[in-house]
Coordinates of N, CA and C in Angstrom, one line a residue:
M1 N 117.0 102.2 75.8 CA 115.7 102.8 76.1 C 115.8 103.5 77.5
K2 N 115.3 104.7 77.5 CA 115.3 105.5 78.7 C 113.9 105.4 79.3
V3 N 113.8 105.1 80.6 CA 112.5 104.9 81.3 C 112.5 105.6 82.6
S4 N 111.3 106.2 82.9 CA 111.2 106.9 84.2 C 109.7 106.9 84.6
A5 N 109.4 107.0 85.9 CA 108.1 107.1 86.4 C 108.1 108.0 87.7
C6 N 106.9 108.7 87.9 CA 106.8 109.6 89.0 C 105.4 109.6 89.5
T7 N 105.2 109.6 90.8 CA 103.8 109.7 91.4 C 103.8 110.7 92.5
D8 N 102.6 111.3 92.7 CA 102.4 112.3 93.7 C 101.0 112.2 94.2
V9 N 100.8 112.5 95.5 CA 99.5 112.4 96.1 C 98.6 113.5 95.6
G10 N 99.1 114.6 95.1 CA 98.3 115.8 94.8 C 98.2 116.7 95.9
L11 N 97.3 117.7 95.8 CA 97.1 118.7 96.8 C 95.9 118.6 97.7
W12 N 95.0 117.7 97.3 CA 93.7 117.6 98.0 C 93.5 116.2 98.7
R13 N 94.1 115.2 98.2 CA 93.9 113.8 98.7 C 94.7 113.5 99.9
Q14 N 94.2 112.7 100.8 CA 94.9 112.3 102.0 C 95.9 111.2 101.8
R15 N 95.6 110.3 100.8 CA 96.6 109.3 100.5 C 96.6 109.0 99.0
N16 N 97.7 108.4 98.6 CA 97.9 108.1 97.2 C 97.3 106.7 96.9
E17 N 96.2 106.7 96.1 CA 95.6 105.5 95.7 C 96.1 105.0 94.3
D18 N 97.0 105.7 93.7 CA 97.7 105.3 92.5 C 98.8 104.3 92.8
A19 N 99.1 103.4 91.8 CA 100.2 102.5 91.9 C 100.9 102.4 90.5
Y20 N 102.1 102.1 90.5 CA 102.8 101.9 89.2 C 103.9 100.9 89.2
L21 N 104.3 100.4 88.1 CA 105.4 99.5 88.0 C 106.2 99.9 86.7
V22 N 107.5 99.9 86.9 CA 108.5 100.1 85.8 C 109.5 99.0 86.0
K23 N 109.6 98.1 85.1 CA 110.5 96.9 85.3 C 111.2 96.5 84.0
R24 N 112.5 96.3 84.1 CA 113.3 95.9 82.9 C 113.1 94.4 82.7
L25 N 113.0 94.0 81.4 CA 113.0 92.6 81.1 C 114.1 92.2 80.1
P26 N 114.4 91.0 79.9 CA 115.3 90.6 78.8 C 114.6 90.9 77.5
G27 N 115.1 91.9 76.8 CA 114.5 92.3 75.5 C 113.5 93.4 75.6
G28 N 113.4 94.1 76.7 CA 112.5 95.2 76.8 C 112.1 95.7 78.2
W29 N 111.0 96.4 78.3 CA 110.5 97.0 79.5 C 109.0 96.8 79.6
V30 N 108.5 96.8 80.9 CA 107.1 96.9 81.1 C 106.8 98.1 82.0
L31 N 105.8 98.9 81.6 CA 105.3 100.0 82.4 C 103.9 99.8 82.7
A32 N 103.4 100.2 83.9 CA 102.0 100.0 84.2 C 101.6 101.1 85.2
V33 N 100.4 101.6 85.1 CA 99.8 102.5 86.0 C 98.4 102.0 86.4
A34 N 98.1 102.2 87.7 CA 96.7 101.8 88.2 C 96.2 102.9 89.1
D35 N 95.0 103.2 89.0 CA 94.3 104.3 89.7 C 93.2 103.7 90.5
G36 N 93.4 103.5 91.9 CA 92.3 103.1 92.7 C 91.1 104.0 92.6
I37 N 89.9 103.4 92.5 CA 88.8 104.2 92.2 C 88.4 105.1 93.4
G38 N 88.3 106.4 93.1 CA 88.0 107.3 94.2 C 86.6 107.1 94.8
G39 N 86.5 107.2 96.1 CA 85.3 107.0 96.7 C 85.0 105.5 97.1
M40 N 85.7 104.6 96.6 CA 85.6 103.2 96.9 C 86.6 102.9 98.1
K41 N 86.1 102.2 99.1 CA 87.0 101.7 100.1 C 88.0 100.8 99.5
G42 N 89.2 101.0 99.9 CA 90.3 100.1 99.4 C 90.8 100.3 98.0
G43 N 90.6 101.5 97.5 CA 91.1 101.8 96.2 C 92.6 101.7 96.1
D44 N 93.3 102.0 97.2 CA 94.8 101.9 97.2 C 95.2 100.4 97.2
V45 N 94.4 99.6 97.9 CA 94.6 98.1 97.9 C 94.4 97.5 96.6
A46 N 93.4 97.9 95.9 CA 93.1 97.4 94.5 C 94.2 97.8 93.5
S47 N 94.6 99.0 93.5 CA 95.7 99.4 92.6 C 97.0 98.7 92.9
R48 N 97.3 98.5 94.1 CA 98.5 97.8 94.5 C 98.4 96.3 94.1
M49 N 97.2 95.7 94.3 CA 97.0 94.3 93.9 C 97.2 94.1 92.4
A50 N 96.7 95.1 91.6 CA 96.9 95.0 90.1 C 98.4 94.9 89.8
V51 N 99.1 95.9 90.3 CA 100.5 96.0 90.0 C 101.3 94.7 90.5
E52 N 100.9 94.3 91.7 CA 101.6 93.1 92.3 C 101.3 91.8 91.5
T53 N 100.1 91.7 90.9 CA 99.8 90.6 90.0 C 100.7 90.6 88.8
L54 N 100.8 91.7 88.2 CA 101.7 91.9 87.0 C 103.2 91.5 87.4
E55 N 103.6 92.0 88.5 CA 105.0 91.7 88.9 C 105.2 90.2 89.2
E56 N 104.2 89.6 89.8 CA 104.3 88.1 90.1 C 104.3 87.3 88.8
W57 N 103.5 87.7 87.8 CA 103.5 87.0 86.5 C 104.8 87.2 85.8
L58 N 105.4 88.3 85.8 CA 106.7 88.5 85.2 C 107.8 87.7 85.9
E59 N 107.7 87.5 87.2 CA 108.7 86.7 87.9 C 108.6 85.3 87.5
N60 N 107.4 84.8 87.1 CA 107.2 83.4 86.8 C 107.4 83.1 85.3
G61 N 107.7 84.1 84.5 CA 108.0 83.8 83.1 C 107.8 85.0 82.2
L62 N 108.5 85.0 81.1 CA 108.4 86.1 80.1 C 107.1 85.9 79.2
P63 N 106.6 87.0 78.7 CA 105.4 87.0 77.9 C 105.6 86.4 76.5
S64 N 105.9 85.2 76.4 CA 106.1 84.5 75.1 C 105.4 83.2 75.1
P65 N 104.9 82.7 73.9 CA 105.0 83.3 72.6 C 104.0 84.3 72.2
S66 N 102.9 84.5 73.0 CA 101.9 85.4 72.6 C 101.7 86.5 73.7
P67 N 102.4 87.6 73.5 CA 102.4 88.7 74.5 C 101.0 89.2 74.8
G68 N 100.2 89.3 73.7 CA 98.8 89.8 73.9 C 98.0 89.0 74.8
E69 N 98.0 87.7 74.6 CA 97.2 86.8 75.4 C 97.8 86.7 76.8
Y70 N 99.1 86.8 76.9 CA 99.7 86.8 78.2 C 99.2 88.0 79.0
L71 N 99.2 89.2 78.4 CA 98.7 90.4 79.1 C 97.2 90.3 79.5
R72 N 96.4 89.7 78.5 CA 95.0 89.6 78.8 C 94.7 88.7 80.0
E73 N 95.4 87.5 80.0 CA 95.2 86.6 81.1 C 95.7 87.2 82.4
M74 N 96.8 87.9 82.4 CA 97.3 88.5 83.6 C 96.3 89.6 84.2
V75 N 95.7 90.4 83.3 CA 94.8 91.4 83.8 C 93.5 90.7 84.3
L76 N 93.1 89.7 83.6 CA 91.9 88.9 84.1 C 92.1 88.3 85.5
E77 N 93.4 87.8 85.7 CA 93.7 87.3 87.0 C 93.7 88.3 88.0
A78 N 94.2 89.5 87.7 CA 94.2 90.6 88.7 C 92.8 91.0 89.0
N79 N 91.9 91.0 88.0 CA 90.5 91.3 88.2 C 89.9 90.3 89.2
R80 N 90.1 89.0 88.9 CA 89.5 88.0 89.8 C 90.0 88.2 91.2
R81 N 91.2 88.5 91.4 CA 91.8 88.6 92.8 C 91.1 89.8 93.5
I82 N 91.0 90.9 92.8 CA 90.4 92.1 93.4 C 88.9 92.0 93.6
Y83 N 88.3 91.4 92.7 CA 86.8 91.2 92.8 C 86.5 90.3 94.0
H84 N 87.2 89.2 94.1 CA 86.9 88.3 95.3 C 87.4 88.8 96.6
R85 N 88.5 89.5 96.6 CA 89.0 90.2 97.8 C 87.9 91.2 98.3
G86 N 87.3 91.9 97.4 CA 86.4 92.9 97.8 C 85.1 92.4 98.3
R87 N 84.8 91.1 97.9 CA 83.5 90.5 98.3 C 83.7 89.4 99.4
Q88 N 84.8 89.4 100.1 CA 84.9 88.5 101.2 C 83.9 88.9 102.3
T89 N 83.4 87.9 103.0 CA 82.4 88.1 104.0 C 82.9 89.2 105.0
M90 N 82.0 90.2 105.2 CA 82.3 91.3 106.2 C 83.6 92.1 105.8
S91 N 84.0 92.1 104.6 CA 85.2 92.8 104.2 C 85.0 94.3 104.2
P92 N 85.9 95.0 104.8 CA 85.8 96.5 104.7 C 86.2 97.1 103.4
L93 N 86.6 96.2 102.5 CA 87.0 96.6 101.1 C 86.0 96.3 100.1
S94 N 84.7 96.2 100.5 CA 83.7 95.9 99.6 C 83.6 96.9 98.4
A95 N 83.5 96.3 97.2 CA 83.3 97.1 96.0 C 84.6 98.0 95.7
M96 N 85.8 97.5 96.1 CA 87.0 98.2 95.7 C 87.3 98.0 94.2
G97 N 88.0 98.9 93.6 CA 88.3 98.8 92.2 C 89.4 99.6 91.8
T98 N 89.9 99.4 90.5 CA 91.0 100.2 90.0 C 91.0 100.2 88.5
T99 N 91.6 101.2 87.9 CA 92.0 101.2 86.5 C 93.3 100.4 86.4
F100 N 93.6 100.0 85.2 CA 94.9 99.3 85.0 C 95.3 99.4 83.5
T101 N 96.4 100.1 83.3 CA 97.0 100.2 81.9 C 98.4 99.8 81.9
V102 N 98.7 98.8 81.0 CA 100.0 98.2 80.9 C 100.6 98.3 79.5
A103 N 101.8 98.7 79.5 CA 102.6 98.8 78.2 C 103.8 97.9 78.3
L104 N 103.8 97.0 77.4 CA 105.0 96.0 77.2 C 105.8 96.4 76.0
L105 N 106.9 97.0 76.2 CA 107.8 97.4 75.1 C 108.8 96.2 75.0
W106 N 108.6 95.4 74.0 CA 109.4 94.1 74.0 C 109.7 93.7 72.6
Q107 N 110.9 93.4 72.3 CA 111.4 92.9 71.0 C 110.9 93.8 69.9
G108 N 111.0 95.1 70.0 CA 110.7 96.0 69.0 C 109.2 96.4 68.8
A109 N 108.3 95.9 69.6 CA 106.9 96.1 69.5 C 106.3 96.7 70.8
L110 N 105.2 97.3 70.7 CA 104.5 97.8 71.9 C 103.2 97.0 72.0
W111 N 103.0 96.4 73.1 CA 101.8 95.6 73.4 C 101.1 96.4 74.6
M112 N 99.8 96.6 74.4 CA 99.0 97.3 75.4 C 97.9 96.4 76.0
A113 N 97.6 96.5 77.3 CA 96.5 96.0 77.9 C 95.9 97.1 78.7
H114 N 94.5 97.2 78.7 CA 93.9 98.4 79.3 C 92.5 98.2 79.7
V115 N 92.2 98.7 81.0 CA 90.9 98.7 81.5 C 90.8 100.0 82.3
G116 N 89.7 100.8 82.1 CA 89.5 102.0 82.9 C 89.8 103.3 82.1
D117 N 90.1 104.4 82.8 CA 90.3 105.7 82.2 C 91.7 106.3 82.4
S118 N 92.7 105.5 82.9 CA 94.1 105.9 82.8 C 94.4 105.8 81.3
R119 N 95.4 106.4 80.8 CA 95.7 106.5 79.4 C 97.1 106.1 79.0
A120 N 97.3 105.7 77.8 CA 98.6 105.5 77.1 C 98.6 106.4 75.9
Y121 N 99.7 107.1 75.7 CA 99.9 107.9 74.5 C 101.2 107.4 73.8
L122 N 101.2 107.5 72.5 CA 102.4 107.4 71.6 C 102.7 108.7 71.1
I123 N 103.9 109.2 71.3 CA 104.4 110.5 70.8 C 105.5 110.2 69.8
R124 N 105.2 110.6 68.5 CA 106.1 110.3 67.4 C 106.1 111.4 66.4
Q125 N 107.3 111.9 66.1 CA 107.5 112.8 65.0 C 106.5 114.0 65.1
G126 N 106.5 114.6 66.3 CA 105.7 115.8 66.4 C 104.2 115.6 66.6
R127 N 103.8 114.4 66.7 CA 102.3 114.1 66.9 C 102.1 113.2 68.1
I128 N 100.9 113.3 68.7 CA 100.6 112.5 69.9 C 99.3 111.7 69.6
L129 N 99.3 110.4 69.9 CA 98.2 109.6 69.6 C 97.8 108.9 70.9
Q130 N 96.5 109.0 71.2 CA 96.0 108.3 72.4 C 95.7 106.9 72.0
L131 N 96.4 105.9 72.6 CA 96.4 104.5 72.3 C 95.2 103.8 73.0
T132 N 94.7 104.4 74.0 CA 93.6 103.7 74.8 C 92.4 104.5 74.7
Q133 N 91.2 103.8 74.9 CA 89.9 104.5 75.0 C 89.6 104.6 76.5
D134 N 89.1 105.7 76.9 CA 88.6 105.9 78.3 C 87.3 105.1 78.4
H135 N 87.4 104.1 79.4 CA 86.2 103.3 79.7 C 85.3 104.1 80.7
S136 N 84.7 105.1 80.2 CA 83.9 106.0 81.1 C 82.8 106.6 80.2
L137 N 81.8 107.2 80.9 CA 80.7 107.8 80.2 C 81.2 108.9 79.2
T138 N 82.1 109.7 79.7 CA 82.6 110.8 78.8 C 83.5 110.2 77.7
G139 N 84.2 109.1 78.0 CA 85.0 108.5 77.0 C 84.2 107.9 75.8
E140 N 83.0 107.4 76.2 CA 82.1 106.9 75.1 C 81.5 108.1 74.3
L141 N 81.2 109.2 75.0 CA 80.7 110.3 74.2 C 81.8 110.9 73.3
V142 N 83.0 110.9 73.7 CA 84.1 111.4 72.9 C 84.3 110.5 71.7
E143 N 84.2 109.2 71.9 CA 84.4 108.2 70.9 C 83.3 108.3 69.8
E144 N 82.1 108.7 70.3 CA 80.9 108.9 69.4 C 80.9 110.3 68.7
G145 N 81.9 111.1 69.1 CA 81.9 112.4 68.5 C 81.0 113.5 69.1
Q146 N 80.4 113.1 70.3 CA 79.5 114.0 70.9 C 80.2 115.0 71.8
L147 N 81.4 114.7 72.2 CA 82.2 115.6 73.1 C 83.6 115.7 72.6
G148 N 84.2 116.9 72.7 CA 85.6 117.1 72.5 C 86.4 116.8 73.7
E149 N 87.7 116.7 73.6 CA 88.6 116.4 74.7 C 88.4 117.4 75.9
E150 N 88.4 118.7 75.6 CA 88.3 119.7 76.7 C 86.9 119.7 77.3
E151 N 85.9 119.5 76.5 CA 84.6 119.4 77.0 C 84.4 118.2 78.0
A152 N 85.0 117.1 77.6 CA 85.0 115.9 78.5 C 85.7 116.2 79.8
M153 N 86.8 117.0 79.8 CA 87.5 117.3 81.0 C 86.7 118.0 82.0
H154 N 85.7 118.7 81.6 CA 84.9 119.5 82.5 C 83.4 119.0 82.6
H155 N 83.2 117.8 82.1 CA 81.8 117.2 82.1 C 81.5 116.8 83.6
P156 N 80.3 117.1 84.1 CA 80.0 116.7 85.5 C 80.0 115.2 85.8
Q157 N 80.0 114.4 84.8 CA 80.0 112.9 85.0 C 81.3 112.3 84.4
R158 N 82.4 113.1 84.4 CA 83.6 112.7 83.9 C 84.3 111.5 84.6
N159 N 83.9 111.4 85.9 CA 84.5 110.3 86.7 C 83.7 109.0 86.7
L160 N 82.6 108.9 86.0 CA 81.8 107.8 86.0 C 82.4 106.7 85.0
L161 N 83.0 105.7 85.6 CA 83.6 104.6 84.8 C 82.6 103.6 84.3
T162 N 82.8 103.0 83.2 CA 82.0 102.0 82.6 C 82.7 100.6 82.7
R163 N 84.0 100.6 83.0 CA 84.7 99.4 83.1 C 85.9 99.6 84.1
A164 N 86.1 98.7 85.0 CA 87.3 98.8 85.9 C 87.5 97.4 86.6
L165 N 88.8 97.2 87.0 CA 89.1 95.9 87.7 C 88.3 95.9 89.0
G166 N 87.7 94.8 89.3 CA 87.1 94.6 90.6 C 85.6 95.0 90.6
S167 N 85.1 95.6 89.5 CA 83.7 96.0 89.4 C 82.8 94.8 89.1
R168 N 83.3 93.8 88.4 CA 82.5 92.6 88.0 C 83.4 91.4 87.9
E169 N 82.9 90.3 88.0 CA 83.7 89.1 88.0 C 84.3 88.8 86.6
F170 N 83.6 89.1 85.6 CA 84.1 88.9 84.2 C 84.1 90.3 83.5
L171 N 85.2 90.6 82.8 CA 85.2 91.8 82.0 C 86.1 91.7 80.8
T172 N 85.9 92.7 79.9 CA 86.7 92.7 78.7 C 88.0 93.5 78.8
V173 N 89.1 93.0 78.4 CA 90.3 93.7 78.4 C 90.7 94.2 77.0
D174 N 91.0 95.5 76.8 CA 91.4 96.0 75.5 C 92.9 95.6 75.3
I175 N 93.2 94.9 74.2 CA 94.6 94.5 73.9 C 94.9 95.1 72.5
A176 N 96.1 95.6 72.4 CA 96.5 96.2 71.1 C 98.0 96.0 70.9
R177 N 98.5 96.0 69.7 CA 99.9 95.9 69.3 C 100.3 97.0 68.3
H178 N 101.4 97.6 68.5 CA 101.9 98.7 67.7 C 103.4 98.4 67.4
D179 N 103.8 98.7 66.2 CA 105.3 98.7 65.9 C 105.9 99.9 66.5
L180 N 107.1 99.8 67.0 CA 107.8 100.9 67.6 C 108.8 101.5 66.5
Q181 N 109.1 102.7 66.6 CA 110.1 103.4 65.8 C 111.1 104.1 66.6
L182 N 112.3 104.3 66.1 CA 113.3 105.0 66.8 C 112.8 106.4 67.1
G183 N 113.0 106.9 68.3 CA 112.5 108.2 68.8 C 111.1 108.2 69.4
D184 N 110.4 107.1 69.3 CA 109.1 107.0 69.9 C 109.2 107.3 71.5
R185 N 108.1 107.9 72.0 CA 107.9 108.0 73.4 C 106.6 107.4 73.7
V186 N 106.5 106.6 74.7 CA 105.3 106.0 75.2 C 105.0 106.5 76.6
L187 N 103.9 107.1 76.8 CA 103.5 107.8 78.0 C 102.3 107.2 78.6
L188 N 102.3 106.8 79.9 CA 101.2 106.3 80.6 C 100.9 107.3 81.7
A189 N 99.6 107.5 82.0 CA 99.2 108.5 83.0 C 97.9 108.2 83.6
T190 N 97.7 108.4 84.9 CA 96.4 108.4 85.5 C 95.7 109.7 85.2
D191 N 94.4 109.7 85.6 CA 93.6 110.9 85.2 C 93.9 112.1 86.1
G192 N 94.8 112.0 87.1 CA 95.3 113.1 87.8 C 96.1 114.1 86.9
L193 N 96.7 113.5 85.8 CA 97.3 114.4 84.8 C 96.3 114.7 83.7
T194 N 95.7 113.7 83.1 CA 94.9 113.9 81.9 C 93.6 114.7 82.1
S195 N 93.1 114.8 83.3 CA 91.9 115.6 83.6 C 92.3 117.1 83.7
L196 N 93.6 117.4 83.7 CA 94.0 118.8 83.8 C 94.8 119.3 82.7
V197 N 95.5 118.4 82.0 CA 96.5 118.7 81.0 C 96.0 118.0 79.7
T198 N 95.8 118.8 78.6 CA 95.3 118.1 77.4 C 96.4 117.4 76.7
S199 N 96.1 116.6 75.7 CA 97.1 115.8 75.0 C 98.0 116.8 74.2
K200 N 97.4 117.8 73.6 CA 98.2 118.8 72.9 C 99.2 119.5 73.8
E201 N 98.8 119.8 75.0 CA 99.7 120.4 76.0 C 100.8 119.4 76.4
I202 N 100.5 118.2 76.6 CA 101.5 117.1 76.9 C 102.5 117.1 75.8
L203 N 102.0 117.1 74.5 CA 103.0 117.0 73.4 C 103.9 118.3 73.4
Q204 N 103.3 119.4 73.7 CA 104.1 120.6 73.7 C 105.2 120.6 74.8
M205 N 104.9 120.0 75.9 CA 105.8 119.9 77.0 C 106.9 118.9 76.6
V206 N 106.6 117.8 76.0 CA 107.5 116.8 75.6 C 108.5 117.4 74.6
E207 N 108.0 118.1 73.6 CA 108.8 118.7 72.6 C 109.7 119.8 73.2
R208 N 109.2 120.6 74.1 CA 110.0 121.7 74.7 C 111.1 121.1 75.6
M209 N 110.9 119.9 76.1 CA 111.9 119.3 77.0 C 112.6 118.1 76.4
E210 N 112.6 118.0 75.1 CA 113.2 116.8 74.4 C 114.6 116.6 74.7
D211 N 115.4 117.6 75.1 CA 116.8 117.4 75.4 C 117.0 117.1 76.9
Q212 N 115.9 117.1 77.7 CA 116.1 116.9 79.1 C 116.0 115.4 79.4
P213 N 116.6 114.9 80.5 CA 116.4 113.5 80.9 C 115.0 113.1 81.1
V214 N 114.6 111.9 80.9 CA 113.2 111.5 81.0 C 112.7 111.7 82.5
E215 N 113.6 111.6 83.5 CA 113.3 111.8 84.9 C 112.8 113.2 85.1
V216 N 113.4 114.2 84.4 CA 113.0 115.6 84.5 C 111.6 115.8 83.9
L217 N 111.4 115.2 82.8 CA 110.1 115.3 82.1 C 109.0 114.7 82.9
T218 N 109.1 113.5 83.4 CA 108.0 113.0 84.2 C 107.7 113.8 85.4
K219 N 108.7 114.3 86.1 CA 108.5 115.2 87.3 C 107.8 116.5 86.9
E220 N 108.2 117.0 85.7 CA 107.6 118.3 85.3 C 106.1 118.1 84.9
L221 N 105.8 117.0 84.3 CA 104.4 116.7 84.0 C 103.5 116.6 85.3
V222 N 104.1 115.9 86.3 CA 103.4 115.9 87.6 C 103.2 117.3 88.2
E223 N 104.3 118.0 88.1 CA 104.3 119.4 88.7 C 103.3 120.3 87.9
E224 N 103.1 120.1 86.6 CA 102.1 120.9 85.9 C 100.7 120.6 86.4
A225 N 100.4 119.3 86.6 CA 99.1 119.0 87.2 C 98.9 119.6 88.5
R226 N 99.9 119.6 89.4 CA 99.8 120.3 90.7 C 99.6 121.8 90.5
R227 N 100.3 122.4 89.6 CA 100.1 123.8 89.4 C 98.7 124.1 89.0
R228 N 98.0 123.2 88.3 CA 96.6 123.4 87.8 C 95.6 123.0 88.9
G229 N 96.0 122.7 90.1 CA 95.1 122.3 91.1 C 95.4 121.1 91.9
G230 N 96.0 120.1 91.2 CA 96.3 118.8 91.8 C 95.2 118.2 92.6
Y231 N 94.0 118.1 91.9 CA 92.8 117.6 92.6 C 92.8 116.1 92.9
D232 N 93.7 115.4 92.2 CA 93.7 113.9 92.3 C 95.2 113.5 92.5
N233 N 95.3 112.2 92.8 CA 96.7 111.6 92.7 C 97.1 111.7 91.3
I234 N 98.4 111.8 91.1 CA 99.0 112.0 89.7 C 100.1 111.0 89.5
T235 N 100.1 110.2 88.5 CA 101.1 109.2 88.2 C 101.4 109.2 86.7
V236 N 102.7 109.3 86.4 CA 103.2 109.3 85.0 C 104.3 108.3 84.8
A237 N 104.3 107.5 83.8 CA 105.4 106.6 83.4 C 105.7 106.8 81.9
L238 N 107.0 106.9 81.6 CA 107.5 107.3 80.3 C 108.6 106.4 79.8
A239 N 108.5 105.9 78.6 CA 109.6 105.2 78.0 C 110.0 105.9 76.6
W240 N 111.3 106.1 76.4 CA 111.8 106.7 75.2 C 112.7 105.7 74.5
V241 N 112.3 105.4 73.2 CA 113.0 104.5 72.4 C 114.1 105.3 71.7
D242 N 115.3 105.3 72.3 CA 116.4 106.1 71.9 C 117.5 105.4 71.2
E243 N 117.5 104.1 71.1 CA 118.6 103.3 70.5 C 118.0 102.3 69.6
A244 N 118.7 102.1 68.5 CA 118.3 101.1 67.5 C 118.1 99.7 68.0
E245 N 118.9 99.3 69.0 CA 118.8 98.0 69.6 C 117.5 97.8 70.3
D246 N 116.8 98.8 70.7 CA 115.5 98.7 71.3 C 114.5 98.1 70.3
L247 N 114.8 98.1 69.0 CA 113.8 97.6 68.0 C 114.2 96.3 67.5
E248 N 115.2 95.6 68.1 CA 115.6 94.3 67.6 C 114.6 93.2 67.9
G249 N 114.4 92.2 67.0 CA 113.7 91.0 67.3 C 112.2 91.3 67.5
R250 N 111.5 91.9 66.5 CA 110.1 92.2 66.7 C 109.3 91.0 67.0
A251 N 108.4 91.1 68.0 CA 107.5 90.0 68.4 C 106.2 90.2 67.7
R252 N 105.6 89.1 67.1 CA 104.3 89.2 66.4 C 103.3 88.1 66.9

């Protein structure tokens, strides 16, 4: 499996409030992106805490026998830490929050955990499928068929999240499982990319650069967002299932 990630502050922000993790495991990989909520004090702290919680859990044991429940409990723990940190007495980090999208490619399967409006895509045989739903006002309107993807990208309330880590003490985590196939590409991205580059355009870039190393592709996706304005921090993580042994020992 070929894996790469790239992050950039963009052209307008003073600091990078995105965080990511790419980590090899026995039997697979984990990829994660987190986008500290813009306008909230401590967004960079919240995104970093989410990724650090995942890293800590992985150091304490592999996600077996139930990867889905493992990811759910990990995200809930990250939420508790961020929520209580933000509400410490006289804390300057009050109301901090972050998105969090995690992809576990393990034993031939893809397990997803997701909160917020960062995205995960599956690119397979010339098609691109968005695996996550945006937990935002525009995401709900798209899901209901009231907005198209490009309309949502330009909607005045596109940044209004309906779910994020740290926003409430208890929250729902979206969990999903997908079988992997040889040649699959799994792409995670914060909205610094997806608010400027459509899913169709992402697919076209992946196909155009299919012979390039994954490191070149992730950097080019980030550069494309910068060329279109780079209004936000931009983070991309990509895994390419390029060997049959990546599919061995499917977990269910």
